[in-house]
PDB file of C-alpha atoms and ligand atoms in Angstrom:
ATOM      1  CA  MET A   7       2.965  15.276  -0.250  1.00  0.00           C
ATOM      2  CA  HIS A   8       4.535  17.133  -3.131  1.00  0.00           C
ATOM      3  CA  ALA A   9       8.007  16.073  -2.133  1.00  0.00           C
ATOM      4  CA  ALA A  10       6.941  12.445  -1.842  1.00  0.00           C
ATOM      5  CA  THR A  11       5.233  12.538  -5.231  1.00  0.00           C
ATOM      6  CA  LYS A  12       8.261  14.045  -6.876  1.00  0.00           C
ATOM      7  CA  LEU A  13      10.481  11.476  -5.231  1.00  0.00           C
ATOM      8  CA  SER A  14       8.355   8.642  -6.620  1.00  0.00           C
ATOM      9  CA  ILE A  15       8.385  10.040 -10.128  1.00  0.00           C
ATOM     10  CA  PHE A  16      12.085  10.584  -9.878  1.00  0.00           C
ATOM     11  CA  MET A  17      12.581   6.968  -8.844  1.00  0.00           C
ATOM     12  CA  CYS A  18      10.408   5.835 -11.743  1.00  0.00           C
ATOM     13  CA  LEU A  19      12.421   7.749 -14.287  1.00  0.00           C
ATOM     14  CA  ILE A  20      15.814   6.805 -13.013  1.00  0.00           C
ATOM     15  CA  ALA A  21      15.258   3.074 -12.583  1.00  0.00           C
ATOM     16  CA  THR A  22      17.148   1.238 -15.251  1.00  0.00           C
ATOM     17  CA  SER A  23      15.858  -1.757 -17.104  1.00  0.00           C
ATOM     18  CA  PHE A  24      18.691  -4.265 -16.935  1.00  0.00           C
ATOM     19  CA  ALA A  25      16.835  -6.739 -14.805  1.00  0.00           C
ATOM     20  CA  GLU A  26      18.376  -9.593 -12.919  1.00  0.00           C
ATOM     21  CA  HIS A  27      17.123 -12.213 -10.549  1.00  0.00           C
ATOM     22  CA  HIS A  28      17.365 -11.262  -6.935  1.00  0.00           C
ATOM     23  CA  ARG A  29      16.250 -12.751  -3.683  1.00  0.00           C
ATOM     24  CA  SER A  30      13.362 -10.790  -2.267  1.00  0.00           C
ATOM     25  CA  CYS A  31      12.900  -9.941   1.411  1.00  0.00           C
ATOM     26  CA  ASP A  32       9.868  -9.712   3.672  1.00  0.00           C
ATOM     27  CA  SER A  33       8.550  -6.512   5.255  1.00  0.00           C
ATOM     28  CA  PRO A  34       8.577  -6.227   9.050  1.00  0.00           C
ATOM     29  CA  ASN A  35       5.430  -5.552  11.082  1.00  0.00           C
ATOM     30  CA  MET A  36       4.677  -1.859  10.660  1.00  0.00           C
ATOM     31  CA  THR A  37       2.628   1.063  11.909  1.00  0.00           C
ATOM     32  CA  GLY A  38       2.742   4.298   9.912  1.00  0.00           C
ATOM     33  CA  ILE A  39       1.140   6.837   7.643  1.00  0.00           C
ATOM     34  CA  LEU A  40       0.369   6.044   4.010  1.00  0.00           C
ATOM     35  CA  MET A  41      -0.119   8.831   1.483  1.00  0.00           C
ATOM     36  CA  VAL A  42      -1.843   8.028  -1.797  1.00  0.00           C
ATOM     37  CA  SER A  43      -2.125  10.289  -4.826  1.00  0.00           C
ATOM     38  CA  ASP A  44      -3.472   9.784  -8.341  1.00  0.00           C
ATOM     39  CA  LEU A  45      -1.709  13.016  -9.396  1.00  0.00           C
ATOM     40  CA  ARG A  46      -5.099  14.483 -10.260  1.00  0.00           C
ATOM     41  CA  GLN A  47      -8.062  15.115  -7.995  1.00  0.00           C
ATOM     42  CA  SER A  48      -7.618  12.321  -5.474  1.00  0.00           C
ATOM     43  CA  ASN A  49      -5.264  12.525  -2.513  1.00  0.00           C
ATOM     44  CA  THR A  50      -5.783  10.319   0.488  1.00  0.00           C
ATOM     45  CA  VAL A  51      -3.747  10.018   3.649  1.00  0.00           C
ATOM     46  CA  GLY A  52      -4.328   7.580   6.439  1.00  0.00           C
ATOM     47  CA  ALA A  53      -2.959   5.578   9.324  1.00  0.00           C
ATOM     48  CA  TYR A  54      -2.132   1.936   8.750  1.00  0.00           C
ATOM     49  CA  THR A  55      -1.222  -1.129  10.759  1.00  0.00           C
ATOM     50  CA  TYR A  56       0.401  -4.052   8.974  1.00  0.00           C
ATOM     51  CA  ASP A  57       1.021  -7.574  10.254  1.00  0.00           C
ATOM     52  CA  SER A  58       3.595  -8.985   7.858  1.00  0.00           C
ATOM     53  CA  VAL A  59       3.343 -12.520   9.253  1.00  0.00           C
ATOM     54  CA  ALA A  60      -0.426 -12.920   8.874  1.00  0.00           C
ATOM     55  CA  ASN A  61      -0.444 -10.537   5.864  1.00  0.00           C
ATOM     56  CA  LYS A  62      -3.199  -8.364   7.359  1.00  0.00           C
ATOM     57  CA  LEU A  63      -3.564  -4.620   6.833  1.00  0.00           C
ATOM     58  CA  ARG A  64      -5.813  -1.936   8.270  1.00  0.00           C
ATOM     59  CA  PHE A  65      -5.960   1.449   6.586  1.00  0.00           C
ATOM     60  CA  THR A  66      -8.015   4.342   7.955  1.00  0.00           C
ATOM     61  CA  SER A  67      -8.032   7.669   6.111  1.00  0.00           C
ATOM     62  CA  PHE A  68      -8.068  10.969   7.961  1.00  0.00           C
ATOM     63  CA  SER A  69      -8.126  14.681   7.246  1.00  0.00           C
ATOM     64  CA  THR A  70      -5.887  17.300   8.773  1.00  0.00           C
ATOM     65  CA  ASP A  71      -5.458  21.014   8.148  1.00  0.00           C
ATOM     66  CA  THR A  72      -2.611  20.369   5.738  1.00  0.00           C
ATOM     67  CA  PHE A  73      -3.945  17.215   4.112  1.00  0.00           C
ATOM     68  CA  ASN A  74      -7.630  16.672   3.430  1.00  0.00           C
ATOM     69  CA  SER A  75      -8.274  13.124   2.232  1.00  0.00           C
ATOM     70  CA  SER A  76     -10.524  12.908  -0.827  1.00  0.00           C
ATOM     71  CA  LEU A  77     -11.597   9.389   0.044  1.00  0.00           C
ATOM     72  CA  ASN A  78     -13.168   8.317   3.291  1.00  0.00           C
ATOM     73  CA  LEU A  79     -11.825   4.793   3.761  1.00  0.00           C
ATOM     74  CA  ASP A  80     -11.591   2.363   6.650  1.00  0.00           C
ATOM     75  CA  VAL A  81     -10.528  -1.007   5.305  1.00  0.00           C
ATOM     76  CA  LEU A  82      -9.274  -4.238   6.862  1.00  0.00           C
ATOM     77  CA  PHE A  83      -7.564  -6.625   4.432  1.00  0.00           C
ATOM     78  CA  PHE A  84      -6.880 -10.314   4.936  1.00  0.00           C
ATOM     79  CA  PHE A  85      -4.732 -10.838   1.864  1.00  0.00           C
ATOM     80  CA  ASP A  86      -4.032 -14.550   2.417  1.00  0.00           C
ATOM     81  CA  GLU A  87      -7.739 -15.329   2.889  1.00  0.00           C
ATOM     82  CA  GLY A  88      -8.643 -13.156  -0.116  1.00  0.00           C
ATOM     83  CA  ILE A  89     -11.196 -11.027   1.715  1.00  0.00           C
ATOM     84  CA  PHE A  90     -11.528  -7.481   3.002  1.00  0.00           C
ATOM     85  CA  TYR A  91     -13.945  -5.438   5.075  1.00  0.00           C
ATOM     86  CA  GLU A  92     -15.038  -1.888   4.344  1.00  0.00           C
ATOM     87  CA  ILE A  93     -15.896  -0.545   7.764  1.00  0.00           C
ATOM     88  CA  ASP A  94     -18.183   2.309   8.692  1.00  0.00           C
ATOM     89  CA  GLY A  95     -17.421   2.834  12.370  1.00  0.00           C
ATOM     90  CA  LYS A  96     -19.878   5.732  12.834  1.00  0.00           C
ATOM     91  CA  ASN A  97     -22.753   3.727  11.429  1.00  0.00           C
ATOM     92  CA  GLN A  98     -21.525   0.432  12.930  1.00  0.00           C
ATOM     93  CA  SER A  99     -21.917  -1.147   9.511  1.00  0.00           C
ATOM     94  CA  CYS A 100     -19.635  -3.119   7.331  1.00  0.00           C
ATOM     95  CA  GLU A 101     -19.260  -4.764   3.918  1.00  0.00           C
ATOM     96  CA  LYS A 102     -17.312  -7.989   3.407  1.00  0.00           C
ATOM     97  CA  LYS A 103     -15.921  -8.554  -0.084  1.00  0.00           C
ATOM     98  CA  SER A 104     -13.589 -10.914  -1.900  1.00  0.00           C
ATOM     99  CA  LEU A 105     -10.182  -9.847  -3.205  1.00  0.00           C
ATOM    100  CA  GLN A 106      -9.305 -10.928  -6.732  1.00  0.00           C
ATOM    101  CA  SER A 107      -5.699  -9.796  -6.379  1.00  0.00           C
ATOM    102  CA  SER A 108      -3.577 -10.054  -3.256  1.00  0.00           C
ATOM    103  CA  ILE A 109      -0.764  -7.694  -4.281  1.00  0.00           C
ATOM    104  CA  HIS A 110      -0.440  -4.559  -2.173  1.00  0.00           C
ATOM    105  CA  ALA A 111       1.976  -1.731  -1.454  1.00  0.00           C
ATOM    106  CA  MET A 112       3.270  -2.952   1.922  1.00  0.00           C
ATOM    107  CA  GLU A 113       5.258  -5.934   0.672  1.00  0.00           C
ATOM    108  CA  ILE A 114       7.571  -6.614  -2.256  1.00  0.00           C
ATOM    109  CA  PRO A 115       5.241  -8.743  -4.415  1.00  0.00           C
ATOM    110  CA  SER A 116       6.407 -12.312  -4.989  1.00  0.00           C
ATOM    111  CA  ASN A 117       6.396 -11.758  -8.762  1.00  0.00           C
ATOM    112  CA  ALA A 118       8.526  -8.604  -8.504  1.00  0.00           C
ATOM    113  CA  GLU A 119      11.601  -8.380 -10.658  1.00  0.00           C
ATOM    114  CA  PHE A 120      14.650  -6.693  -9.160  1.00  0.00           C
ATOM    115  CA  LEU A 121      15.835  -3.697 -11.179  1.00  0.00           C
ATOM    116  CA  SER A 122      18.724  -2.083  -9.357  1.00  0.00           C
ATOM    117  CA  ASN A 123      20.071  -0.604  -6.178  1.00  0.00           C
ATOM    118  CA  MET A 124      20.437   3.145  -6.194  1.00  0.00           C
ATOM    119  CA  THR A 125      20.935   6.122  -3.914  1.00  0.00           C
ATOM    120  CA  ILE A 126      18.477   8.989  -3.801  1.00  0.00           C
ATOM    121  CA  GLY A 127      20.305  12.145  -2.845  1.00  0.00           C
ATOM    122  CA  SER A 128      24.017  12.041  -2.238  1.00  0.00           C
ATOM    123  CA  THR A 129      26.291   9.011  -2.006  1.00  0.00           C
ATOM    124  CA  THR A 130      29.091  11.044  -0.444  1.00  0.00           C
ATOM    125  CA  ILE A 131      27.479  13.539   1.962  1.00  0.00           C
ATOM    126  CA  GLU A 132      26.718  11.950   5.318  1.00  0.00           C
ATOM    127  CA  GLY A 133      22.978  11.800   6.043  1.00  0.00           C
ATOM    128  CA  GLU A 134      21.972  13.227   2.647  1.00  0.00           C
ATOM    129  CA  GLY A 135      21.364  10.007   0.765  1.00  0.00           C
ATOM    130  CA  ILE A 136      19.057   7.016   1.040  1.00  0.00           C
ATOM    131  CA  LYS A 137      19.902   3.690  -0.560  1.00  0.00           C
ATOM    132  CA  ILE A 138      16.978   1.873  -2.093  1.00  0.00           C
ATOM    133  CA  SER A 139      16.277  -1.227  -4.165  1.00  0.00           C
ATOM    134  CA  MET A 140      13.970  -0.813  -7.162  1.00  0.00           C
ATOM    135  CA  TRP A 141      11.497  -3.493  -8.246  1.00  0.00           C
ATOM    136  CA  LYS A 142       8.882  -3.835 -10.971  1.00  0.00           C
ATOM    137  CA  GLY A 143       6.137  -6.182 -12.104  1.00  0.00           C
ATOM    138  CA  THR A 144       2.516  -6.477 -13.169  1.00  0.00           C
ATOM    139  CA  VAL A 145      -0.570  -6.838 -10.980  1.00  0.00           C
ATOM    140  CA  PRO A 146      -1.945 -10.326 -11.823  1.00  0.00           C
ATOM    141  CA  GLY A 147      -5.386 -10.326 -13.456  1.00  0.00           C
ATOM    142  CA  THR A 148      -4.952  -6.727 -14.624  1.00  0.00           C
ATOM    143  CA  LYS A 149      -2.810  -4.810 -17.097  1.00  0.00           C
ATOM    144  CA  ALA A 150      -1.456  -2.606 -14.312  1.00  0.00           C
ATOM    145  CA  GLN A 151       2.311  -2.264 -14.029  1.00  0.00           C
ATOM    146  CA  TYR A 152       3.979  -1.404 -10.770  1.00  0.00           C
ATOM    147  CA  MET A 153       7.318  -0.024  -9.707  1.00  0.00           C
ATOM    148  CA  MET A 154       8.437   0.033  -6.103  1.00  0.00           C
ATOM    149  CA  GLY A 155      11.326   1.178  -3.976  1.00  0.00           C
ATOM    150  CA  SER A 156      12.353  -0.526  -0.742  1.00  0.00           C
ATOM    151  CA  SER A 157      15.017   0.386   1.786  1.00  0.00           C
ATOM    152  CA  MET A 158      18.067  -1.776   2.426  1.00  0.00           C
ATOM    153  CA  GLY A 159      16.307  -3.051   5.552  1.00  0.00           C
ATOM    154  CA  CYS A 160      13.339  -4.065   3.385  1.00  0.00           C
ATOM    155  CA  LEU A 161      10.922  -1.297   4.350  1.00  0.00           C
ATOM    156  CA  PRO A 162       8.523  -0.671   1.439  1.00  0.00           C
ATOM    157  CA  LEU A 163       8.963   3.074   0.838  1.00  0.00           C
ATOM    158  CA  SER A 164       7.204   3.928  -2.382  1.00  0.00           C
ATOM    159  CA  PHE A 165       4.882   2.054  -4.715  1.00  0.00           C
ATOM    160  CA  THR A 166       3.661   3.342  -8.071  1.00  0.00           C
ATOM    161  CA  CYS A 167       0.867   1.503  -9.857  1.00  0.00           C
ATOM    162  CA  ILE A 168       0.268   2.433 -13.480  1.00  0.00           C
ATOM    163  CA  SER A 169      -2.824   1.431 -15.459  1.00  0.00           C
ATOM    164  CA  GLU A 170      -5.233   3.870 -17.184  1.00  0.00           C
ATOM    165  CA  THR A 171      -4.515   5.929 -14.092  1.00  0.00           C
ATOM    166  CA  ILE A 172      -1.496   6.318 -11.861  1.00  0.00           C
ATOM    167  CA  LEU A 173      -1.491   5.721  -8.124  1.00  0.00           C
ATOM    168  CA  ILE A 174       1.486   6.647  -5.991  1.00  0.00           C
ATOM    169  CA  PHE A 175       1.818   5.325  -2.449  1.00  0.00           C
ATOM    170  CA  SER A 176       4.340   6.879  -0.082  1.00  0.00           C
ATOM    171  CA  ASN A 177       5.026   5.121   3.188  1.00  0.00           C
ATOM    172  CA  THR A 178       6.010   7.554   5.947  1.00  0.00           C
ATOM    173  CA  GLY A 179       6.555   7.640   9.711  1.00  0.00           C
ATOM    174  CA  ILE A 180       7.232   3.909   9.835  1.00  0.00           C
ATOM    175  CA  GLU A 181       7.557   2.180  13.192  1.00  0.00           C
ATOM    176  CA  MET A 182       8.523  -1.478  13.077  1.00  0.00           C
ATOM    177  CA  GLU A 183       5.844  -2.833  15.373  1.00  0.00           C
ATOM    178  CA  ILE A 184       2.105  -3.306  15.625  1.00  0.00           C
ATOM    179  CA  LYS A 185       1.196  -0.538  18.050  1.00  0.00           C
ATOM    180  CA  ASP A 186      -2.492  -1.386  18.325  1.00  0.00           C
ATOM    181  CA  PRO A 187      -3.265  -5.078  17.606  1.00  0.00           C
ATOM    182  CA  ASP A 188      -7.012  -4.374  17.986  1.00  0.00           C
ATOM    183  CA  ARG A 189      -6.948  -2.553  14.657  1.00  0.00           C
ATOM    184  CA  LEU A 190      -6.353  -5.916  12.972  1.00  0.00           C
ATOM    185  CA  VAL A 191      -9.342  -7.575  14.615  1.00  0.00           C
ATOM    186  CA  VAL A 192     -12.662  -7.728  12.746  1.00  0.00           C
ATOM    187  CA  PRO A 193     -15.092  -5.392  14.593  1.00  0.00           C
ATOM    188  CA  SER A 194     -17.889  -7.285  16.315  1.00  0.00           C
ATOM    189  CA  PHE A 195     -20.527  -5.566  14.165  1.00  0.00           C
ATOM    190  CA  CYS A 196     -18.828  -7.037  11.044  1.00  0.00           C
ATOM    191  CA  GLU A 197     -18.661 -10.636  12.205  1.00  0.00           C
ATOM    192  CA  ALA A 198     -22.025 -11.711  10.812  1.00  0.00           C
ATOM    193  CA  GLU A 199     -21.350 -10.265   7.346  1.00  0.00           C
ATOM    194  CA  VAL A 200     -21.374 -12.624   4.363  1.00  0.00           C
ATOM    195  CA  VAL A 201     -19.115 -12.110   1.365  1.00  0.00           C
ATOM    196  CA  GLU A 202     -20.813  -9.949  -1.254  1.00  0.00           C
ATOM    197  CA  ASP A 203     -20.834 -11.073  -4.879  1.00  0.00           C
ATOM    198  CA  THR A 204     -18.212  -9.336  -6.982  1.00  0.00           C
ATOM    199  CA  PRO A 205     -19.760  -7.869 -10.152  1.00  0.00           C
ATOM    200  CA  GLU A 206     -18.708  -9.664 -13.363  1.00  0.00           C
ATOM    201  CA  GLY A 207     -15.421  -8.263 -14.674  1.00  0.00           C
ATOM    202  CA  LYS A 208     -14.561  -6.351 -11.497  1.00  0.00           C
ATOM    203  CA  VAL A 209     -11.187  -6.982  -9.881  1.00  0.00           C
ATOM    204  CA  ASN A 210     -11.197  -6.005  -6.217  1.00  0.00           C
ATOM    205  CA  SER A 211      -7.695  -5.244  -5.052  1.00  0.00           C
ATOM    206  CA  PHE A 212      -5.871  -3.040  -2.587  1.00  0.00           C
ATOM    207  CA  PHE A 213      -5.356  -0.618  -5.481  1.00  0.00           C
ATOM    208  CA  SER A 214      -8.932  -0.503  -6.770  1.00  0.00           C
ATOM    209  CA  LEU A 215     -10.078   1.041  -3.483  1.00  0.00           C
ATOM    210  CA  PHE A 216      -8.051   4.180  -4.127  1.00  0.00           C
ATOM    211  CA  HIS A 217      -9.583   4.970  -7.531  1.00  0.00           C
TER     212      HIS A 217
HETATM  213  C1  NAG B 481       4.338  -9.477  13.940  1.00  0.00           C
HETATM  214  O1  NAG B 481       3.105  -9.420  14.604  1.00  0.00           O
HETATM  215  C2  NAG B 481       2.507 -10.703  14.810  1.00  0.00           C
HETATM  216  C3  NAG B 481       1.123 -10.482  15.428  1.00  0.00           C
HETATM  217  O2  NAG B 481       1.216  -9.639  16.543  1.00  0.00           O
HETATM  218  C4  NAG B 481       3.403 -11.551  15.714  1.00  0.00           C
HETATM  219  O3  NAG B 481       2.833 -12.838  15.850  1.00  0.00           O
HETATM  220  C5  NAG B 481       4.778 -11.649  15.053  1.00  0.00           C
HETATM  221  O4  NAG B 481       5.653 -12.337  15.913  1.00  0.00           O
HETATM  222  C6  NAG B 481       5.336 -10.284  14.768  1.00  0.00           C
HETATM  223  N1  NAG B 481       6.569 -10.444  14.014  1.00  0.00           N
HETATM  224  C7  NAG B 481       7.685  -9.861  14.393  1.00  0.00           C
HETATM  225  C8  NAG B 481       8.864 -10.131  13.527  1.00  0.00           C
HETATM  226  O5  NAG B 481       7.726  -9.123  15.357  1.00  0.00           O
HETATM  227  C1  NAG B 482     -12.044  18.749   3.897  1.00  0.00           C
HETATM  228  O1  NAG B 482     -12.846  18.857   2.727  1.00  0.00           O
HETATM  229  C2  NAG B 482     -14.242  18.840   3.010  1.00  0.00           C
HETATM  230  C3  NAG B 482     -14.975  18.801   1.677  1.00  0.00           C
HETATM  231  O2  NAG B 482     -14.376  19.580   0.707  1.00  0.00           O
HETATM  232  C4  NAG B 482     -14.595  20.061   3.854  1.00  0.00           C
HETATM  233  O3  NAG B 482     -15.964  20.057   4.139  1.00  0.00           O
HETATM  234  C5  NAG B 482     -13.793  19.985   5.153  1.00  0.00           C
HETATM  235  O4  NAG B 482     -14.024  21.148   5.926  1.00  0.00           O
HETATM  236  C6  NAG B 482     -12.296  19.888   4.871  1.00  0.00           C
HETATM  237  N1  NAG B 482     -11.589  19.636   6.122  1.00  0.00           N
HETATM  238  C7  NAG B 482     -10.454  20.273   6.453  1.00  0.00           C
HETATM  239  C8  NAG B 482      -9.850  19.889   7.763  1.00  0.00           C
HETATM  240  O5  NAG B 482      -9.938  21.095   5.722  1.00  0.00           O
HETATM  241  C1  NAG B 483     -25.974   3.456   7.651  1.00  0.00           C
HETATM  242  O1  NAG B 483     -26.236   2.121   7.292  1.00  0.00           O
HETATM  243  C2  NAG B 483     -27.496   1.934   6.678  1.00  0.00           C
HETATM  244  C3  NAG B 483     -27.691   0.451   6.492  1.00  0.00           C
HETATM  245  O2  NAG B 483     -26.598  -0.152   5.876  1.00  0.00           O
HETATM  246  C4  NAG B 483     -27.539   2.711   5.380  1.00  0.00           C
HETATM  247  O3  NAG B 483     -28.791   2.544   4.767  1.00  0.00           O
HETATM  248  C5  NAG B 483     -27.316   4.190   5.668  1.00  0.00           C
HETATM  249  O4  NAG B 483     -27.240   4.900   4.448  1.00  0.00           O
HETATM  250  C6  NAG B 483     -26.035   4.367   6.432  1.00  0.00           C
HETATM  251  N1  NAG B 483     -25.911   5.742   6.837  1.00  0.00           N
HETATM  252  C7  NAG B 483     -24.794   6.435   6.678  1.00  0.00           C
HETATM  253  C8  NAG B 483     -24.824   7.836   7.192  1.00  0.00           C
HETATM  254  O5  NAG B 483     -23.800   5.987   6.112  1.00  0.00           O
HETATM  255  C1  NAG B 484      21.317  -4.564  -3.503  1.00  0.00           C
HETATM  256  O1  NAG B 484      21.298  -4.329  -2.090  1.00  0.00           O
HETATM  257  C2  NAG B 484      21.006  -5.483  -1.325  1.00  0.00           C
HETATM  258  C3  NAG B 484      20.852  -5.055   0.134  1.00  0.00           C
HETATM  259  O2  NAG B 484      22.010  -4.446   0.591  1.00  0.00           O
HETATM  260  C4  NAG B 484      22.109  -6.516  -1.505  1.00  0.00           C
HETATM  261  O3  NAG B 484      21.783  -7.691  -0.774  1.00  0.00           O
HETATM  262  C5  NAG B 484      22.206  -6.865  -2.985  1.00  0.00           C
HETATM  263  O4  NAG B 484      23.289  -7.734  -3.196  1.00  0.00           O
HETATM  264  C6  NAG B 484      22.395  -5.598  -3.824  1.00  0.00           C
HETATM  265  N1  NAG B 484      22.318  -5.979  -5.230  1.00  0.00           N
HETATM  266  C7  NAG B 484      23.119  -5.486  -6.139  1.00  0.00           C
HETATM  267  C8  NAG B 484      22.928  -5.989  -7.532  1.00  0.00           C
HETATM  268  O5  NAG B 484      23.975  -4.659  -5.867  1.00  0.00           O
END
């Protein structure tokens, strides 16, 4: 986790600001591990499954001996429909809510501005460098700024969201397939749920869940 955090900060600092227009690319389908840190008390790690065609994401936190998640989350997002489910598998209960912002860390957001291509590590030593593209933008409906790094093959590697707090997402152990399609299906005990009212002034987003 420490290495990933440092890497993200490093990428933040080094990204230059001469912006230019650039054609974005779409993420592939992915299965992997997402690590999230607010650089203070909250660190959460979990398994995710992402369908980049339907823009659906499941994230389930877990705890291991080396990484104890501070948040207990099991969430299924339907970004295009603007809804998500908070799932409690043990209790077979579920909450269905509306999303006010559809930006998330698994895709280069459509409003992202290309910053630059750069190499982390070495450009000359074989196997010791990784080329990335840097992007930035703001999360619509909020004052949050984001900065992200994607690989040359368009894998979203790191996403930093900065508002009153900082959230850093590090995408690890990526496999370019949906290993378990069932994880993207609404559990039967959630099907009857109706969308809860969002409190006035609250913006539900992928990011707000990690605060
Ligand atoms: C991604 O997964 C979806 C759902 O399984 C599938 O329809 C789509 O073809 C996959 N896309 C690629 C590029 O494999
Ligand atoms: C994780 O933290 C909780 C609460 O602090 C503790 O009860 C639990 O034993 C920890 N789990 C592991 C695997 O360290
Ligand atoms: C299980 O769900 C019920 C009803 O939603 C709730 O009142 C209760 O607190 C939940 N229990 C746990 C352990 O989460
Ligand atoms: C950045 O890298 C991408 C992927 O290789 C390439 O398509 C693009 O032209 C590069 N942009 C610049 C400004 O070098």
